[in-house]
């Protein structure tokens, strides 16, 4: 008889929570070249992204997260997603996409994984591994955590990535 080992990663409940949401802010195009449906052709969305922050201790202003201090995040998201063509790094048409960019027809963003799941995972890792410690400092990185990132294509299609510091995940693992 085989034994099933359940994942012991339990959700962390924070005393204080807040969200930052960008609604329909990032118009871009991409394709899921491995899909067996119409998703394997270039199509576009205006993504909505929502970031969930949690902590047990508010900062000196009695805030979970400084919404006004997210200008660099918005700039990063604009650079990655606003009027871009998202391309999977293993897409067999990569050379064609590069030619489109060279001709000024497309602005490429090459990523390891596409789809709402891949994008939310990349953004979760970025928030906790780069943005919070680099932009807000190590003290804030210890005090709060971006425990969930949602990426929405349409009103009916959305995926998210969730995690917690206590899970000890490698934030620089693109497969994570």
PDB file of C-alpha atoms in Angstrom:
ATOM      1  CA  UNK A   1       0.000   0.000   0.000  1.00  0.00           C
ATOM      2  CA  UNK A   2       1.476   3.341  -1.008  1.00  0.00           C
ATOM      3  CA  UNK A   3       1.446   6.222   1.401  1.00  0.00           C
ATOM      4  CA  UNK A   4       0.179   9.631   0.333  1.00  0.00           C
ATOM      5  CA  UNK A   5       2.166  12.496   1.796  1.00  0.00           C
ATOM      6  CA  UNK A   6       0.129  15.662   2.077  1.00  0.00           C
ATOM      7  CA  UNK A   7       1.687  19.075   1.679  1.00  0.00           C
ATOM      8  CA  UNK A   8       2.087  20.554   5.165  1.00  0.00           C
ATOM      9  CA  UNK A   9       2.104  24.133   3.861  1.00  0.00           C
ATOM     10  CA  UNK A  10      -0.762  25.772   5.660  1.00  0.00           C
ATOM     11  CA  UNK A  11      -2.025  29.287   4.956  1.00  0.00           C
ATOM     12  CA  UNK A  12      -0.724  31.941   7.311  1.00  0.00           C
ATOM     13  CA  UNK A  13      -3.362  34.166   8.879  1.00  0.00           C
ATOM     14  CA  UNK A  14      -2.145  37.730   9.374  1.00  0.00           C
ATOM     15  CA  UNK A  15      -3.579  40.134  11.915  1.00  0.00           C
ATOM     16  CA  UNK A  16      -3.620  42.977   9.345  1.00  0.00           C
ATOM     17  CA  UNK A  17      -4.135  42.726   5.588  1.00  0.00           C
ATOM     18  CA  UNK A  18      -4.312  45.192   2.715  1.00  0.00           C
ATOM     19  CA  UNK A  19      -4.434  45.091  -1.061  1.00  0.00           C
ATOM     20  CA  UNK A  20      -3.191  47.160  -3.957  1.00  0.00           C
ATOM     21  CA  UNK A  21      -5.089  46.702  -7.200  1.00  0.00           C
ATOM     22  CA  UNK A  22      -4.444  47.878 -10.740  1.00  0.00           C
ATOM     23  CA  UNK A  23      -7.683  47.440 -12.727  1.00  0.00           C
ATOM     24  CA  UNK A  24      -7.421  46.968 -16.509  1.00  0.00           C
ATOM     25  CA  UNK A  25      -4.098  48.835 -16.502  1.00  0.00           C
ATOM     26  CA  UNK A  26      -1.856  46.645 -18.620  1.00  0.00           C
ATOM     27  CA  UNK A  27      -2.969  46.060 -22.224  1.00  0.00           C
ATOM     28  CA  UNK A  28      -0.773  43.416 -23.790  1.00  0.00           C
ATOM     29  CA  UNK A  29      -0.836  40.495 -26.191  1.00  0.00           C
ATOM     30  CA  UNK A  30       0.440  36.952 -25.969  1.00  0.00           C
ATOM     31  CA  UNK A  31      -0.208  33.436 -27.057  1.00  0.00           C
ATOM     32  CA  UNK A  32      -0.093  30.058 -25.380  1.00  0.00           C
ATOM     33  CA  UNK A  33       1.714  28.237 -28.166  1.00  0.00           C
ATOM     34  CA  UNK A  34       1.250  24.861 -26.433  1.00  0.00           C
ATOM     35  CA  UNK A  35      -2.547  25.252 -26.215  1.00  0.00           C
ATOM     36  CA  UNK A  36      -4.847  23.077 -28.319  1.00  0.00           C
ATOM     37  CA  UNK A  37      -7.337  25.916 -28.675  1.00  0.00           C
ATOM     38  CA  UNK A  38      -7.679  29.441 -30.016  1.00  0.00           C
ATOM     39  CA  UNK A  39      -5.326  30.518 -27.199  1.00  0.00           C
ATOM     40  CA  UNK A  40      -2.405  29.381 -29.377  1.00  0.00           C
ATOM     41  CA  UNK A  41      -2.776  32.485 -31.571  1.00  0.00           C
ATOM     42  CA  UNK A  42      -1.780  35.983 -30.507  1.00  0.00           C
ATOM     43  CA  UNK A  43      -4.574  37.603 -28.532  1.00  0.00           C
ATOM     44  CA  UNK A  44      -4.798  40.420 -26.048  1.00  0.00           C
ATOM     45  CA  UNK A  45      -6.077  41.422 -22.653  1.00  0.00           C
ATOM     46  CA  UNK A  46      -5.908  44.381 -20.368  1.00  0.00           C
ATOM     47  CA  UNK A  47      -4.722  42.690 -17.197  1.00  0.00           C
ATOM     48  CA  UNK A  48      -5.941  43.486 -13.715  1.00  0.00           C
ATOM     49  CA  UNK A  49      -3.423  42.717 -10.983  1.00  0.00           C
ATOM     50  CA  UNK A  50      -4.062  42.573  -7.259  1.00  0.00           C
ATOM     51  CA  UNK A  51      -1.412  42.300  -4.549  1.00  0.00           C
ATOM     52  CA  UNK A  52      -2.281  41.119  -1.015  1.00  0.00           C
ATOM     53  CA  UNK A  53      -0.055  42.164   1.887  1.00  0.00           C
ATOM     54  CA  UNK A  54      -0.120  40.777   5.410  1.00  0.00           C
ATOM     55  CA  UNK A  55       1.569  41.546   8.706  1.00  0.00           C
ATOM     56  CA  UNK A  56       1.027  41.165  12.419  1.00  0.00           C
ATOM     57  CA  UNK A  57       2.539  44.597  13.122  1.00  0.00           C
ATOM     58  CA  UNK A  58       1.565  47.912  11.518  1.00  0.00           C
ATOM     59  CA  UNK A  59       4.295  50.406  10.624  1.00  0.00           C
ATOM     60  CA  UNK A  60       4.790  53.746  12.436  1.00  0.00           C
ATOM     61  CA  UNK A  61       1.966  55.261  10.322  1.00  0.00           C
ATOM     62  CA  UNK A  62      -0.386  52.405  11.294  1.00  0.00           C
ATOM     63  CA  UNK A  63      -0.258  50.980   7.760  1.00  0.00           C
ATOM     64  CA  UNK A  64       0.265  47.483   6.445  1.00  0.00           C
ATOM     65  CA  UNK A  65       1.853  48.738   3.216  1.00  0.00           C
ATOM     66  CA  UNK A  66       2.644  52.195   1.870  1.00  0.00           C
ATOM     67  CA  UNK A  67       0.387  52.568  -1.182  1.00  0.00           C
ATOM     68  CA  UNK A  68       2.132  55.814  -2.097  1.00  0.00           C
ATOM     69  CA  UNK A  69       5.450  53.957  -2.113  1.00  0.00           C
ATOM     70  CA  UNK A  70       4.386  51.682  -4.943  1.00  0.00           C
ATOM     71  CA  UNK A  71       5.360  54.015  -7.776  1.00  0.00           C
ATOM     72  CA  UNK A  72       8.335  51.800  -8.616  1.00  0.00           C
ATOM     73  CA  UNK A  73       6.035  48.780  -8.738  1.00  0.00           C
ATOM     74  CA  UNK A  74       3.719  50.559 -11.179  1.00  0.00           C
ATOM     75  CA  UNK A  75       6.743  51.529 -13.312  1.00  0.00           C
ATOM     76  CA  UNK A  76       7.952  47.917 -13.323  1.00  0.00           C
ATOM     77  CA  UNK A  77       4.500  46.639 -14.303  1.00  0.00           C
ATOM     78  CA  UNK A  78       4.196  49.260 -17.063  1.00  0.00           C
ATOM     79  CA  UNK A  79       7.601  48.273 -18.447  1.00  0.00           C
ATOM     80  CA  UNK A  80       6.785  44.558 -18.401  1.00  0.00           C
ATOM     81  CA  UNK A  81       3.161  44.623 -19.544  1.00  0.00           C
ATOM     82  CA  UNK A  82       1.894  47.925 -20.971  1.00  0.00           C
ATOM     83  CA  UNK A  83       1.518  47.581 -24.763  1.00  0.00           C
ATOM     84  CA  UNK A  84       3.886  44.630 -24.864  1.00  0.00           C
ATOM     85  CA  UNK A  85       3.924  41.297 -26.634  1.00  0.00           C
ATOM     86  CA  UNK A  86       4.565  38.660 -23.975  1.00  0.00           C
ATOM     87  CA  UNK A  87       6.526  35.718 -25.331  1.00  0.00           C
ATOM     88  CA  UNK A  88       7.424  32.438 -23.644  1.00  0.00           C
ATOM     89  CA  UNK A  89      11.179  31.983 -23.652  1.00  0.00           C
ATOM     90  CA  UNK A  90      10.772  28.601 -25.371  1.00  0.00           C
ATOM     91  CA  UNK A  91       8.278  29.752 -28.032  1.00  0.00           C
ATOM     92  CA  UNK A  92       9.404  28.255 -31.373  1.00  0.00           C
ATOM     93  CA  UNK A  93       8.591  31.552 -33.143  1.00  0.00           C
ATOM     94  CA  UNK A  94      11.053  33.574 -31.046  1.00  0.00           C
ATOM     95  CA  UNK A  95      13.080  34.741 -34.048  1.00  0.00           C
ATOM     96  CA  UNK A  96       9.949  36.132 -35.690  1.00  0.00           C
ATOM     97  CA  UNK A  97       9.070  38.065 -32.519  1.00  0.00           C
ATOM     98  CA  UNK A  98      12.597  39.458 -32.339  1.00  0.00           C
ATOM     99  CA  UNK A  99      12.291  40.645 -35.945  1.00  0.00           C
ATOM    100  CA  UNK A 100       9.014  42.386 -35.088  1.00  0.00           C
ATOM    101  CA  UNK A 101      10.737  44.176 -32.228  1.00  0.00           C
ATOM    102  CA  UNK A 102      13.724  45.142 -34.399  1.00  0.00           C
ATOM    103  CA  UNK A 103      11.315  46.658 -36.928  1.00  0.00           C
ATOM    104  CA  UNK A 104       9.537  48.634 -34.204  1.00  0.00           C
ATOM    105  CA  UNK A 105       6.305  46.674 -34.612  1.00  0.00           C
ATOM    106  CA  UNK A 106       6.323  45.029 -31.178  1.00  0.00           C
ATOM    107  CA  UNK A 107       7.747  45.612 -27.718  1.00  0.00           C
ATOM    108  CA  UNK A 108       8.760  42.173 -26.418  1.00  0.00           C
ATOM    109  CA  UNK A 109       8.740  40.905 -22.876  1.00  0.00           C
ATOM    110  CA  UNK A 110      10.244  37.407 -22.771  1.00  0.00           C
ATOM    111  CA  UNK A 111       9.210  35.357 -19.740  1.00  0.00           C
ATOM    112  CA  UNK A 112       9.742  31.781 -18.561  1.00  0.00           C
ATOM    113  CA  UNK A 113       5.992  31.135 -18.205  1.00  0.00           C
ATOM    114  CA  UNK A 114       2.893  32.810 -19.579  1.00  0.00           C
ATOM    115  CA  UNK A 115      -0.745  32.620 -18.561  1.00  0.00           C
ATOM    116  CA  UNK A 116      -2.213  34.088 -15.409  1.00  0.00           C
ATOM    117  CA  UNK A 117      -0.634  31.308 -13.353  1.00  0.00           C
ATOM    118  CA  UNK A 118       2.876  31.945 -14.653  1.00  0.00           C
ATOM    119  CA  UNK A 119       2.543  35.725 -14.422  1.00  0.00           C
ATOM    120  CA  UNK A 120       1.173  35.641 -10.872  1.00  0.00           C
ATOM    121  CA  UNK A 121       4.030  33.368  -9.778  1.00  0.00           C
ATOM    122  CA  UNK A 122       6.635  35.635 -11.357  1.00  0.00           C
ATOM    123  CA  UNK A 123       5.089  38.695  -9.680  1.00  0.00           C
ATOM    124  CA  UNK A 124       4.819  36.948  -6.293  1.00  0.00           C
ATOM    125  CA  UNK A 125       8.529  36.132  -6.438  1.00  0.00           C
ATOM    126  CA  UNK A 126       9.386  39.659  -7.598  1.00  0.00           C
ATOM    127  CA  UNK A 127       7.384  41.311  -4.809  1.00  0.00           C
ATOM    128  CA  UNK A 128       8.923  39.279  -1.993  1.00  0.00           C
ATOM    129  CA  UNK A 129      12.385  38.668  -3.417  1.00  0.00           C
ATOM    130  CA  UNK A 130      13.110  42.042  -5.040  1.00  0.00           C
ATOM    131  CA  UNK A 131      10.561  44.835  -4.630  1.00  0.00           C
ATOM    132  CA  UNK A 132       9.873  44.815  -0.883  1.00  0.00           C
ATOM    133  CA  UNK A 133      13.497  44.289   0.252  1.00  0.00           C
ATOM    134  CA  UNK A 134      15.046  46.602  -2.366  1.00  0.00           C
ATOM    135  CA  UNK A 135      12.463  49.407  -2.455  1.00  0.00           C
ATOM    136  CA  UNK A 136      11.191  49.406   1.123  1.00  0.00           C
ATOM    137  CA  UNK A 137      14.209  47.933   2.891  1.00  0.00           C
ATOM    138  CA  UNK A 138      15.085  44.840   4.905  1.00  0.00           C
ATOM    139  CA  UNK A 139      13.034  45.969   7.922  1.00  0.00           C
ATOM    140  CA  UNK A 140       9.866  46.071   5.850  1.00  0.00           C
ATOM    141  CA  UNK A 141      10.796  42.754   4.241  1.00  0.00           C
ATOM    142  CA  UNK A 142      10.833  41.245   7.738  1.00  0.00           C
ATOM    143  CA  UNK A 143       7.641  42.990   8.850  1.00  0.00           C
ATOM    144  CA  UNK A 144       5.293  42.240   5.946  1.00  0.00           C
ATOM    145  CA  UNK A 145       4.771  39.734   3.154  1.00  0.00           C
ATOM    146  CA  UNK A 146       2.983  39.851  -0.178  1.00  0.00           C
ATOM    147  CA  UNK A 147       1.181  36.563   0.353  1.00  0.00           C
ATOM    148  CA  UNK A 148      -1.015  36.530  -2.745  1.00  0.00           C
ATOM    149  CA  UNK A 149      -0.850  37.927  -6.277  1.00  0.00           C
ATOM    150  CA  UNK A 150      -3.827  37.697  -8.620  1.00  0.00           C
ATOM    151  CA  UNK A 151      -3.691  38.229 -12.375  1.00  0.00           C
ATOM    152  CA  UNK A 152      -7.007  38.599 -14.182  1.00  0.00           C
ATOM    153  CA  UNK A 153      -7.422  38.398 -17.968  1.00  0.00           C
ATOM    154  CA  UNK A 154     -11.171  38.942 -18.053  1.00  0.00           C
ATOM    155  CA  UNK A 155     -14.098  39.216 -15.649  1.00  0.00           C
ATOM    156  CA  UNK A 156     -14.365  35.425 -15.714  1.00  0.00           C
ATOM    157  CA  UNK A 157     -10.698  34.292 -15.968  1.00  0.00           C
ATOM    158  CA  UNK A 158      -8.233  34.796 -13.136  1.00  0.00           C
ATOM    159  CA  UNK A 159      -5.471  32.860 -11.399  1.00  0.00           C
ATOM    160  CA  UNK A 160      -3.325  33.548  -8.385  1.00  0.00           C
ATOM    161  CA  UNK A 161      -0.134  32.555  -6.631  1.00  0.00           C
ATOM    162  CA  UNK A 162      -0.158  32.292  -2.875  1.00  0.00           C
ATOM    163  CA  UNK A 163       2.592  31.614  -0.384  1.00  0.00           C
ATOM    164  CA  UNK A 164       4.052  32.551   2.955  1.00  0.00           C
ATOM    165  CA  UNK A 165       7.505  33.366   4.280  1.00  0.00           C
ATOM    166  CA  UNK A 166       7.250  30.412   6.656  1.00  0.00           C
ATOM    167  CA  UNK A 167       7.117  28.032   3.706  1.00  0.00           C
ATOM    168  CA  UNK A 168      10.774  28.812   2.976  1.00  0.00           C
ATOM    169  CA  UNK A 169      10.329  28.917  -0.796  1.00  0.00           C
ATOM    170  CA  UNK A 170      13.122  29.857  -3.186  1.00  0.00           C
ATOM    171  CA  UNK A 171      11.864  33.177  -4.571  1.00  0.00           C
ATOM    172  CA  UNK A 172      14.332  33.024  -7.451  1.00  0.00           C
ATOM    173  CA  UNK A 173      13.206  29.617  -8.714  1.00  0.00           C
ATOM    174  CA  UNK A 174      11.250  30.243 -11.930  1.00  0.00           C
ATOM    175  CA  UNK A 175       9.565  26.855 -11.574  1.00  0.00           C
ATOM    176  CA  UNK A 176       8.334  27.703  -8.061  1.00  0.00           C
TER     177      UNK A 176
END
